[in-house]
PDB file of C-alpha atoms in Angstrom:
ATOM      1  CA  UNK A   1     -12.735  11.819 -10.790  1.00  0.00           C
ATOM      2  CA  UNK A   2     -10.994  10.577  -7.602  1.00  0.00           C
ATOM      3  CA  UNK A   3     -12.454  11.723  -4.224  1.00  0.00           C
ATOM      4  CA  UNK A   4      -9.895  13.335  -1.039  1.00  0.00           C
ATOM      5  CA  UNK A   5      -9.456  11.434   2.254  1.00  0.00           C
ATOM      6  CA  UNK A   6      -9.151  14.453   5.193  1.00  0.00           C
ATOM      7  CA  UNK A   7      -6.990  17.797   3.980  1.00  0.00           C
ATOM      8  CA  UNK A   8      -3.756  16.973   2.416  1.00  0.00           C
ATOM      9  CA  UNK A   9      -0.939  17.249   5.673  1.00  0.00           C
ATOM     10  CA  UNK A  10       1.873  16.622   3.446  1.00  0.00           C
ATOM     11  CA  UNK A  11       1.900  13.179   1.917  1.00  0.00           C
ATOM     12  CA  UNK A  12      -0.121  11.946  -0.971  1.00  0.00           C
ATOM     13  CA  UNK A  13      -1.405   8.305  -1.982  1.00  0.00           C
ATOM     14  CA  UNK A  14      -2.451   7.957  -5.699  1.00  0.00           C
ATOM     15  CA  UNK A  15      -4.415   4.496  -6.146  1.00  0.00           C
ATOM     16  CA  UNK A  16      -5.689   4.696  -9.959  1.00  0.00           C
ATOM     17  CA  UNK A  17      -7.758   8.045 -10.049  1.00  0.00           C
ATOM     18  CA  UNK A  18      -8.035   8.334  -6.109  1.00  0.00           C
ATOM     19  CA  UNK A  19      -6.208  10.218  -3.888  1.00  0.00           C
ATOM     20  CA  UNK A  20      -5.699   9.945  -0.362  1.00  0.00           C
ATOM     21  CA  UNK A  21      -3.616  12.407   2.371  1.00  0.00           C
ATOM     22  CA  UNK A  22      -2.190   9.834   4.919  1.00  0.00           C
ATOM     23  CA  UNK A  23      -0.609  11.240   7.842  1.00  0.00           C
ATOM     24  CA  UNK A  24       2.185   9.195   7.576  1.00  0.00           C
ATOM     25  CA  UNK A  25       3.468   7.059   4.551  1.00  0.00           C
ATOM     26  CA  UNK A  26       6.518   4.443   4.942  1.00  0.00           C
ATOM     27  CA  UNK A  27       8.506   2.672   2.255  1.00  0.00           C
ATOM     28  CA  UNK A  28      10.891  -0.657   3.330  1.00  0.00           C
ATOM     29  CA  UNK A  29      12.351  -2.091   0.695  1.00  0.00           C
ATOM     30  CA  UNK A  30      12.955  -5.990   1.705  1.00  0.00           C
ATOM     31  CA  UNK A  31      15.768  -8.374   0.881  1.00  0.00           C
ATOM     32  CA  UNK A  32      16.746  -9.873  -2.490  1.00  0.00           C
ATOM     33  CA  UNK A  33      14.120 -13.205  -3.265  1.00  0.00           C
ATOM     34  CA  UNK A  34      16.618 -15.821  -3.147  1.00  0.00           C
ATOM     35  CA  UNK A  35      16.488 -19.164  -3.491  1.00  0.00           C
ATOM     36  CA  UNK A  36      19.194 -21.577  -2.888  1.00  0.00           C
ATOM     37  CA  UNK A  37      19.158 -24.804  -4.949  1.00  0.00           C
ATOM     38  CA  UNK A  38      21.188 -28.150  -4.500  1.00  0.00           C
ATOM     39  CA  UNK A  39      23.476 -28.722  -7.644  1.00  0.00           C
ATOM     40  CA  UNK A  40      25.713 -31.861  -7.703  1.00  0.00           C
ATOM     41  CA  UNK A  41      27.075 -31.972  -4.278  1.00  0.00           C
ATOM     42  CA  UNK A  42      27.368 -27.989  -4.016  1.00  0.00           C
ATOM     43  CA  UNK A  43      24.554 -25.254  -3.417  1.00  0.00           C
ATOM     44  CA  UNK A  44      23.666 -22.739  -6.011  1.00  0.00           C
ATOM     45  CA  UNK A  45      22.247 -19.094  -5.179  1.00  0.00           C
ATOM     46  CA  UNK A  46      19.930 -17.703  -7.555  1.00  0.00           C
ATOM     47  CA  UNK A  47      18.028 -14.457  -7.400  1.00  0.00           C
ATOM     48  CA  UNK A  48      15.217 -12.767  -9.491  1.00  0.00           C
ATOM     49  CA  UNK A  49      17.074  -9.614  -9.249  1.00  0.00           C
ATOM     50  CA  UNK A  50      13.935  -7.393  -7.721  1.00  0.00           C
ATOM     51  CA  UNK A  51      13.715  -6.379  -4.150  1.00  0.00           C
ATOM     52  CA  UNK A  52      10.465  -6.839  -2.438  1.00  0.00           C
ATOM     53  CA  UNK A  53       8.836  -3.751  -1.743  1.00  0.00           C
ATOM     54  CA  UNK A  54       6.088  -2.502   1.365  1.00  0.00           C
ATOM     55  CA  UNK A  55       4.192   0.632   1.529  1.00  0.00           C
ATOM     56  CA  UNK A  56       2.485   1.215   4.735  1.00  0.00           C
ATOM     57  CA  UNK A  57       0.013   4.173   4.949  1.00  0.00           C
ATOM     58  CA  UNK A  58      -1.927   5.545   7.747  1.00  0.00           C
ATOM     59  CA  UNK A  59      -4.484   8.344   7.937  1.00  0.00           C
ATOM     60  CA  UNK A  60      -7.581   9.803   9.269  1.00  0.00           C
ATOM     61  CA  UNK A  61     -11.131   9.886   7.366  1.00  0.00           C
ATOM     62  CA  UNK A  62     -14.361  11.584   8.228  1.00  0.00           C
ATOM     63  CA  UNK A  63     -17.659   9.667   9.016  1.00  0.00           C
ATOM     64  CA  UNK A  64     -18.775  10.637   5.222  1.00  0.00           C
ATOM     65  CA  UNK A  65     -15.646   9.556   3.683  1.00  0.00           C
ATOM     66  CA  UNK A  66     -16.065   5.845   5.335  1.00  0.00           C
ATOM     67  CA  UNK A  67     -18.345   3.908   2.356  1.00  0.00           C
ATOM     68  CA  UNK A  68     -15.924   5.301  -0.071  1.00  0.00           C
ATOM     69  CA  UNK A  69     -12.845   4.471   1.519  1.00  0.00           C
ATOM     70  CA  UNK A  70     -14.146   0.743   2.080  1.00  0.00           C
ATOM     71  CA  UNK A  71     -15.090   0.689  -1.794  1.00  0.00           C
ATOM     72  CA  UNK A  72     -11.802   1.407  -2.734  1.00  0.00           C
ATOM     73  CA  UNK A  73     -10.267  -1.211  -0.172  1.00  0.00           C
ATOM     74  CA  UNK A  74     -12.339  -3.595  -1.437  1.00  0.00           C
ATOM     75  CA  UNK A  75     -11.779  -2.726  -5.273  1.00  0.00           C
ATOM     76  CA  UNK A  76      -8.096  -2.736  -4.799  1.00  0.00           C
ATOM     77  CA  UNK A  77      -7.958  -6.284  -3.112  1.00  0.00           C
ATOM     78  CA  UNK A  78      -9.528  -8.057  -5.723  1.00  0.00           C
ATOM     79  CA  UNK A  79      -6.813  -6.693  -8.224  1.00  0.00           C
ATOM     80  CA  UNK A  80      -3.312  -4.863  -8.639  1.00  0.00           C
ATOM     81  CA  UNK A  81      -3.072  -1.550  -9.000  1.00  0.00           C
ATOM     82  CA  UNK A  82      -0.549   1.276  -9.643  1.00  0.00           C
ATOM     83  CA  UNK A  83       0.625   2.709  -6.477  1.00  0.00           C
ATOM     84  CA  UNK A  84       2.055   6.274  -6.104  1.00  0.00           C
ATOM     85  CA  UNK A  85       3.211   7.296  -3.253  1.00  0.00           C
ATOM     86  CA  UNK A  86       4.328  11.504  -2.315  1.00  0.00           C
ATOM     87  CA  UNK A  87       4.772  11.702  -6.305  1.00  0.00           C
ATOM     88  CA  UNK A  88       6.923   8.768  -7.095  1.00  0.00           C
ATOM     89  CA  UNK A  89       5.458   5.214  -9.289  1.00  0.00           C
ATOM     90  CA  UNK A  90       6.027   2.391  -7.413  1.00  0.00           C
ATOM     91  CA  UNK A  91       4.283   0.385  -9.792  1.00  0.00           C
ATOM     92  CA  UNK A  92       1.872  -2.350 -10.020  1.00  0.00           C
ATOM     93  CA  UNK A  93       1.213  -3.284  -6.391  1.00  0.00           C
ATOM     94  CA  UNK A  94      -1.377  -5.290  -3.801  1.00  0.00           C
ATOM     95  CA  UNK A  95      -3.730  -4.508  -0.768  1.00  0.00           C
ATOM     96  CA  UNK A  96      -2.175  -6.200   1.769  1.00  0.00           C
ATOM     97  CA  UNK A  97      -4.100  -4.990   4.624  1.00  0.00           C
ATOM     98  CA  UNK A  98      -6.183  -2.426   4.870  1.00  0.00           C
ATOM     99  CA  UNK A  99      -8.290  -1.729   8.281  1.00  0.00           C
ATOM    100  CA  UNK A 100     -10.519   0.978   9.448  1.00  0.00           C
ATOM    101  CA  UNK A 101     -10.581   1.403  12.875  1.00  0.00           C
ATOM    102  CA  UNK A 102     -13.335   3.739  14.646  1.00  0.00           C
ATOM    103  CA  UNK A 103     -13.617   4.208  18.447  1.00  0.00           C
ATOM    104  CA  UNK A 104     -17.551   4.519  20.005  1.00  0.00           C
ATOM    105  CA  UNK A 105     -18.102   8.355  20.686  1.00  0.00           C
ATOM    106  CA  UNK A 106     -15.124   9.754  17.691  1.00  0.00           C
ATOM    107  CA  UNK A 107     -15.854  11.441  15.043  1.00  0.00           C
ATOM    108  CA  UNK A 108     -14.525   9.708  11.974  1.00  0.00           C
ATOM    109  CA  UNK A 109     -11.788   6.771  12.575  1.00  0.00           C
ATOM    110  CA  UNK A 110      -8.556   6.062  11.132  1.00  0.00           C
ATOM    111  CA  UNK A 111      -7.349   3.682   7.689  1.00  0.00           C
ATOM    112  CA  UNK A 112      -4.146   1.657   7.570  1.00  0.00           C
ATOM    113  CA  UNK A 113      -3.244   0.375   3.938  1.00  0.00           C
ATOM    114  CA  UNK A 114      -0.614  -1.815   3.406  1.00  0.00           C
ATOM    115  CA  UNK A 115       0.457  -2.546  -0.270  1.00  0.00           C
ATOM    116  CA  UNK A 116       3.489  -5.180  -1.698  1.00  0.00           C
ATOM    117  CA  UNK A 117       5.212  -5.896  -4.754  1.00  0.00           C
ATOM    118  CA  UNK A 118       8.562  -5.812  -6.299  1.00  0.00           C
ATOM    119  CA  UNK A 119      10.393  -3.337  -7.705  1.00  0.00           C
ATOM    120  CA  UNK A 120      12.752  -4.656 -10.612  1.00  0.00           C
TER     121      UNK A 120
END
């Protein structure tokens, strides 16, 4: 059973069986991993064929939701996990970043996650 992160506003984070409702979710797809290698007296290009991919997530949580959000921060970084963002499988990804930031005399604070991988 996965446990909510503030009212859903629209977007949806699915890391294993939790769910979190960012208030904003952002998908870059990077450049082709190439590598150039010296052959002879000419240069090769090579590629993997798979485009780096970043998801960058930010939200809101309540005081109460804190200890489980940093659980699940610090579960994810230790491992991949499947990442699926506003209903679509992005696949087997990484923690990157992710940051809770509270301000003295809020209620609550606010998360950023930031995942990579590649997407073949």
């Amino acid at each position: 059973m996965g446990f909510e992160i503030a009212a859903p506003v629209g977007h949806t984070l699915v890391l294993g069986a939790r769910t979190l409702y960012p208030e904003a979710v952002s998908i870059f797809r990077k450049d082709r991993q190439v590598e150039y290698v010296k052959v002879g007296g000419g240069i090769e290009l090579r590629t993997n064929g798979s485009e780096g991919l970043e998801i960058l997530a930010m939200g809101k949580f309540a005081p109460d939701e804190r200890a489980m959000l940093q659980g699940m921060i610090e579960d994810f970084a230790s491992d991949v996990s499947t990442v699926v963002a506003d209903g679509r499988s992005y696949g087997a990804m990484i923690l990157r970043e992710g940051v809770l930031t509270e301000k003295r005399g809020e209620v609550g604070g606010v998360y950023r996650l930031r995942f990579g991988g590649y997407e073949i």
